[in-house]
Amino acid sequence: MIEFKHVSKKYANQITAVDNFNLKIQQGEFVYVIGPSGAGKSTFIKMMYREEKPTLGQIKVNEYELEKIKNSKIPFFRRELGIVFQDFKLLSKLTVFENIAYALQVIEKDPVEIKKRVNHVLKLVKLVSKGAAFPAELSGGEQQRVAIARAIANKPSILIADEPTGNLDPETAEGIMKILEKINIQGTTVVMATHNSHIVNEFRHRVIEIENGHVIRDQDEGSFFQDE
Ligand code: ADP
Ligand code: ADP
């Protein structure tokens, strides 16, 4: 569960990127965050994983009240989240298998368990045969699938994705969406910022539209454009 109560974020340059957000995302929902460049989408999403702190208001993610959370607790909080970026952020010197295992070594010490879990998520994103490959040997779509596998390896309750299909061609983007939907159907909340109107219209989910730091629309099964 994610809850924003009267949340605003004003950066040091006095820009108010997010102005009085009040909303709730229930466990298991799939939510798109849309809006033009500079609208406040990334700021909204970064506050969910405590990369940015709000200037005003309260944010609750699962059992954590983010305005009160101690720095020492942040790593534990982050373990409940999986995060995926437009540019994948894979470690280039590690293989696919190692990229995913690395994320688990912090919390799971048993190498047998780690191996099992890595193989399970590789199967889910259909990349078992690429475990020994390095990121540079993969296509963009494959790299994003590795990034998703890594993000879900420790079974997060929430998967946050900032423009996950931004660098991918339409067909590859659809493949990524099918994986995100599969993860969502298994119970994971998915919050995805996107500019991709085709994806939003084809795979219908709740749409939170932001403009100039304001939520201007919050609609179940919404389309990309309000009147479609
Ligand atoms: P979006 O993700 O929708 O493109 P952002 O959340 O990145 O929007 O940005 C919202 C507004 O906040 C923009 O005007 C942007 O220039 C400003 N902004 C974003 N990050 C910072 C920052 N670290 N410092 C100052 N201003 C920022
Ligand atoms: P896509 O059609 O998804 O864009 P590509 O045409 O880039 O994929 O790649 C097709 C296949 O070739 C993929 O399985 C990928 O792993 C492999 N491949 C792509 N680039 C390289 C590379 N530089 N070295 C080795 N294998 C590669």
XYZ file of C-alpha atoms and ligand atoms in Angstrom:
282
model
C 0.000 0.000 0.000
C 1.196 3.472 -0.896
C -0.461 6.543 0.589
C 0.297 10.216 -0.055
C -1.360 12.758 2.280
C -0.977 16.454 1.468
C 2.429 15.793 -0.071
C 4.358 18.638 -1.674
C 7.923 18.838 -2.876
C 9.685 22.125 -3.425
C 13.286 21.879 -4.613
C 16.032 24.242 -3.447
C 15.552 26.263 -6.658
C 11.988 27.029 -5.422
C 10.344 24.885 -8.127
C 7.332 23.068 -6.695
C 7.543 19.751 -8.543
C 4.687 18.102 -6.617
C 1.858 20.165 -5.116
C -0.489 18.645 -2.530
C -0.819 15.044 -3.692
C -3.498 12.999 -1.927
C -3.855 9.453 -3.160
C -3.761 5.807 -2.243
C -2.479 2.859 -4.245
C -3.699 -0.500 -2.912
C -1.598 -3.639 -2.840
C -1.845 -5.400 -6.212
C -2.820 -2.383 -8.305
C -1.188 -1.503 -11.642
C -0.822 2.262 -11.989
C 0.528 4.397 -14.819
C 1.910 7.840 -14.034
C 1.697 10.008 -17.133
C 2.183 13.667 -18.020
C 4.499 15.890 -20.025
C 8.212 16.224 -19.369
C 8.791 18.278 -16.228
C 5.298 17.527 -14.853
C 6.626 15.956 -11.650
C 6.393 12.237 -12.449
C 9.950 11.367 -11.403
C 9.710 13.456 -8.256
C 6.482 11.652 -7.313
C 8.080 8.265 -7.928
C 11.366 9.148 -6.218
C 9.447 10.102 -3.072
C 7.896 6.598 -3.046
C 11.296 4.986 -2.620
C 12.636 7.778 -0.448
C 15.142 9.014 -2.992
C 13.568 12.453 -2.423
C 11.941 13.654 0.781
C 8.711 15.643 0.711
C 8.764 19.258 1.879
C 5.294 18.818 3.370
C 2.935 15.940 4.041
C 3.038 12.253 4.883
C 3.963 9.258 2.746
C 3.234 5.731 3.901
C 4.614 2.762 1.973
C 3.625 -0.607 3.432
C 4.280 -0.261 7.168
C 6.834 2.538 6.763
C 6.012 6.186 7.461
C 8.630 7.774 5.261
C 8.760 11.164 6.953
C 9.749 9.400 10.178
C 11.963 6.615 8.878
C 15.497 6.562 10.284
C 18.366 6.419 7.789
C 19.434 3.099 9.294
C 16.037 1.598 8.362
C 16.085 2.725 4.721
C 17.892 -0.369 3.404
C 15.235 -2.585 5.034
C 12.478 -0.439 3.570
C 14.039 -0.594 0.086
C 14.075 -4.397 0.226
C 10.296 -4.300 -0.051
C 10.629 -2.487 -3.375
C 11.934 -3.361 -6.805
C 13.042 -0.466 -8.985
C 13.545 -0.431 -12.754
C 14.951 2.459 -14.793
C 14.844 3.484 -18.443
C 18.594 2.951 -18.802
C 18.603 -0.495 -17.089
C 21.551 0.288 -14.773
C 23.091 -3.178 -15.055
C 26.663 -3.745 -13.891
C 28.654 -4.203 -17.090
C 31.449 -6.302 -15.578
C 29.055 -8.879 -14.151
C 27.181 -11.551 -16.080
C 23.398 -11.625 -16.218
C 23.341 -14.277 -13.491
C 25.758 -12.286 -11.316
C 23.816 -9.037 -11.761
C 20.767 -10.706 -10.270
C 22.628 -12.728 -7.634
C 24.440 -9.591 -6.467
C 21.150 -8.027 -5.419
C 20.373 -11.100 -3.315
C 23.752 -11.591 -1.665
C 23.031 -8.739 0.735
C 19.985 -10.477 2.189
C 20.378 -14.175 1.432
C 23.617 -15.881 2.330
C 22.894 -19.401 1.131
C 24.369 -19.757 -2.394
C 22.061 -22.672 -3.190
C 19.005 -20.537 -2.412
C 20.434 -17.636 -4.425
C 21.018 -19.868 -7.426
C 17.468 -21.224 -7.217
C 15.987 -17.751 -6.993
C 18.079 -16.349 -9.869
C 17.075 -19.240 -12.107
C 13.437 -18.766 -11.154
C 13.388 -15.074 -12.139
C 15.436 -15.732 -15.289
C 12.785 -18.243 -16.299
C 10.051 -15.680 -15.633
C 11.671 -13.175 -18.025
C 12.603 -15.987 -20.464
C 16.374 -15.475 -20.291
C 17.640 -18.719 -18.772
C 19.946 -19.243 -21.754
C 21.609 -15.832 -21.227
C 22.767 -16.301 -17.631
C 26.440 -16.364 -18.581
C 26.215 -13.436 -21.007
C 27.373 -9.925 -20.190
C 24.907 -7.010 -20.514
C 26.691 -5.600 -23.592
C 25.995 -8.861 -25.419
C 22.240 -8.432 -25.040
C 19.671 -6.417 -26.942
C 17.980 -3.492 -25.163
C 14.853 -5.506 -24.510
C 16.875 -8.340 -23.035
C 18.795 -5.932 -20.801
C 15.543 -4.511 -19.513
C 14.282 -8.040 -18.805
C 17.439 -8.661 -16.745
C 16.814 -5.411 -14.872
C 13.255 -6.538 -14.129
C 14.455 -9.972 -13.017
C 16.922 -8.285 -10.685
C 14.239 -5.962 -9.332
C 11.866 -8.799 -8.456
C 14.488 -11.280 -7.232
C 13.825 -10.551 -3.569
C 10.045 -10.714 -4.013
C 9.230 -7.043 -3.489
C 5.638 -6.096 -2.763
C 5.960 -3.048 -5.033
C 7.696 -2.699 -8.406
C 8.466 0.892 -9.378
C 9.403 1.537 -13.000
C 10.438 4.938 -14.364
C 10.020 4.877 -18.173
C 10.912 1.177 -18.451
C 10.095 1.051 -22.175
C 11.587 4.457 -23.001
C 14.521 3.120 -25.007
C 12.769 0.181 -26.643
C 11.038 -0.375 -29.957
C 7.238 -0.955 -29.833
C 7.377 -4.731 -30.111
C 10.023 -5.057 -27.410
C 8.055 -2.636 -25.207
C 5.013 -4.910 -25.481
C 7.123 -7.865 -24.361
C 8.200 -5.878 -21.299
C 4.557 -5.002 -20.555
C 3.535 -8.649 -20.686
C 6.204 -9.432 -18.092
C 5.105 -6.531 -15.860
C 1.499 -7.704 -16.090
C 2.509 -11.252 -15.173
C 4.357 -9.937 -12.106
C 1.316 -7.784 -11.237
C -1.087 -10.721 -11.517
C 1.062 -12.602 -9.019
C 0.233 -9.840 -6.495
C 2.974 -7.238 -6.892
C 1.890 -3.600 -7.050
C 3.287 -1.974 -10.216
C 3.762 1.795 -10.502
C 5.062 2.822 -13.907
C 5.849 6.302 -15.229
C 5.582 6.386 -19.005
C 5.270 8.561 -22.108
C 4.158 5.603 -24.182
C 0.566 6.309 -25.261
C 0.336 3.092 -27.243
C 1.182 0.971 -24.184
C -1.206 2.887 -21.897
C -4.053 2.467 -24.386
C -3.391 -1.165 -25.150
C -2.749 -2.455 -21.621
C -5.464 -0.638 -19.660
C -4.842 0.229 -16.012
C -5.382 3.078 -13.579
C -3.949 6.319 -14.927
C -2.649 9.108 -12.702
C -2.016 12.123 -14.920
C 0.229 14.897 -13.658
C 0.647 18.358 -15.070
C 2.719 21.141 -13.604
C 2.950 19.401 -10.215
C -0.790 18.710 -9.934
C -2.757 15.497 -10.295
C -5.189 16.459 -13.057
C -6.733 13.018 -13.550
C -6.938 9.744 -11.634
C -8.925 7.208 -13.601
C -9.379 3.424 -13.508
C -8.697 1.690 -16.825
C -7.839 5.105 -18.234
C -6.557 5.884 -21.690
C -3.591 8.095 -22.457
C -5.697 11.034 -23.537
C -8.608 12.014 -21.341
C -11.338 11.918 -23.974
C -10.496 8.691 -25.776
P 9.042 14.557 -14.951
O 9.554 13.281 -14.366
O 7.562 14.558 -15.129
O 9.754 14.965 -16.202
P 10.387 15.840 -12.698
O 9.810 15.324 -11.441
O 11.686 15.301 -13.151
O 9.290 15.717 -13.864
O 10.528 17.426 -12.589
C 9.495 18.264 -12.124
C 10.024 19.684 -11.981
O 11.000 19.719 -10.936
C 10.726 20.208 -13.223
O 10.476 21.599 -13.316
C 12.176 19.939 -12.920
O 13.002 20.852 -13.622
C 12.247 20.161 -11.440
N 13.295 19.327 -10.799
C 13.405 17.982 -10.863
N 14.433 17.558 -10.119
C 14.993 18.660 -9.579
C 16.096 18.897 -8.698
N 16.833 17.879 -8.205
N 16.363 20.167 -8.335
C 15.618 21.171 -8.794
N 14.557 21.046 -9.612
C 14.248 19.799 -10.007
P 16.317 -6.924 -30.731
O 15.685 -7.530 -31.966
O 15.574 -7.241 -29.456
O 16.667 -5.487 -30.879
P 19.040 -7.588 -31.366
O 18.773 -7.649 -32.820
O 19.821 -6.464 -30.779
O 17.669 -7.732 -30.540
O 19.712 -8.944 -30.893
C 19.234 -10.183 -31.316
C 20.032 -11.282 -30.603
O 21.439 -11.097 -30.801
C 19.801 -11.240 -29.098
O 19.538 -12.544 -28.643
C 21.077 -10.702 -28.517
O 21.368 -11.347 -27.297
C 22.121 -11.032 -29.556
N 23.096 -9.926 -29.600
C 22.833 -8.630 -29.877
N 23.946 -7.884 -29.842
C 24.956 -8.731 -29.507
C 26.366 -8.583 -29.272
N 26.986 -7.395 -29.394
N 27.045 -9.669 -28.948
C 26.459 -10.862 -28.809
N 25.135 -11.079 -28.992
C 24.394 -10.040 -29.349
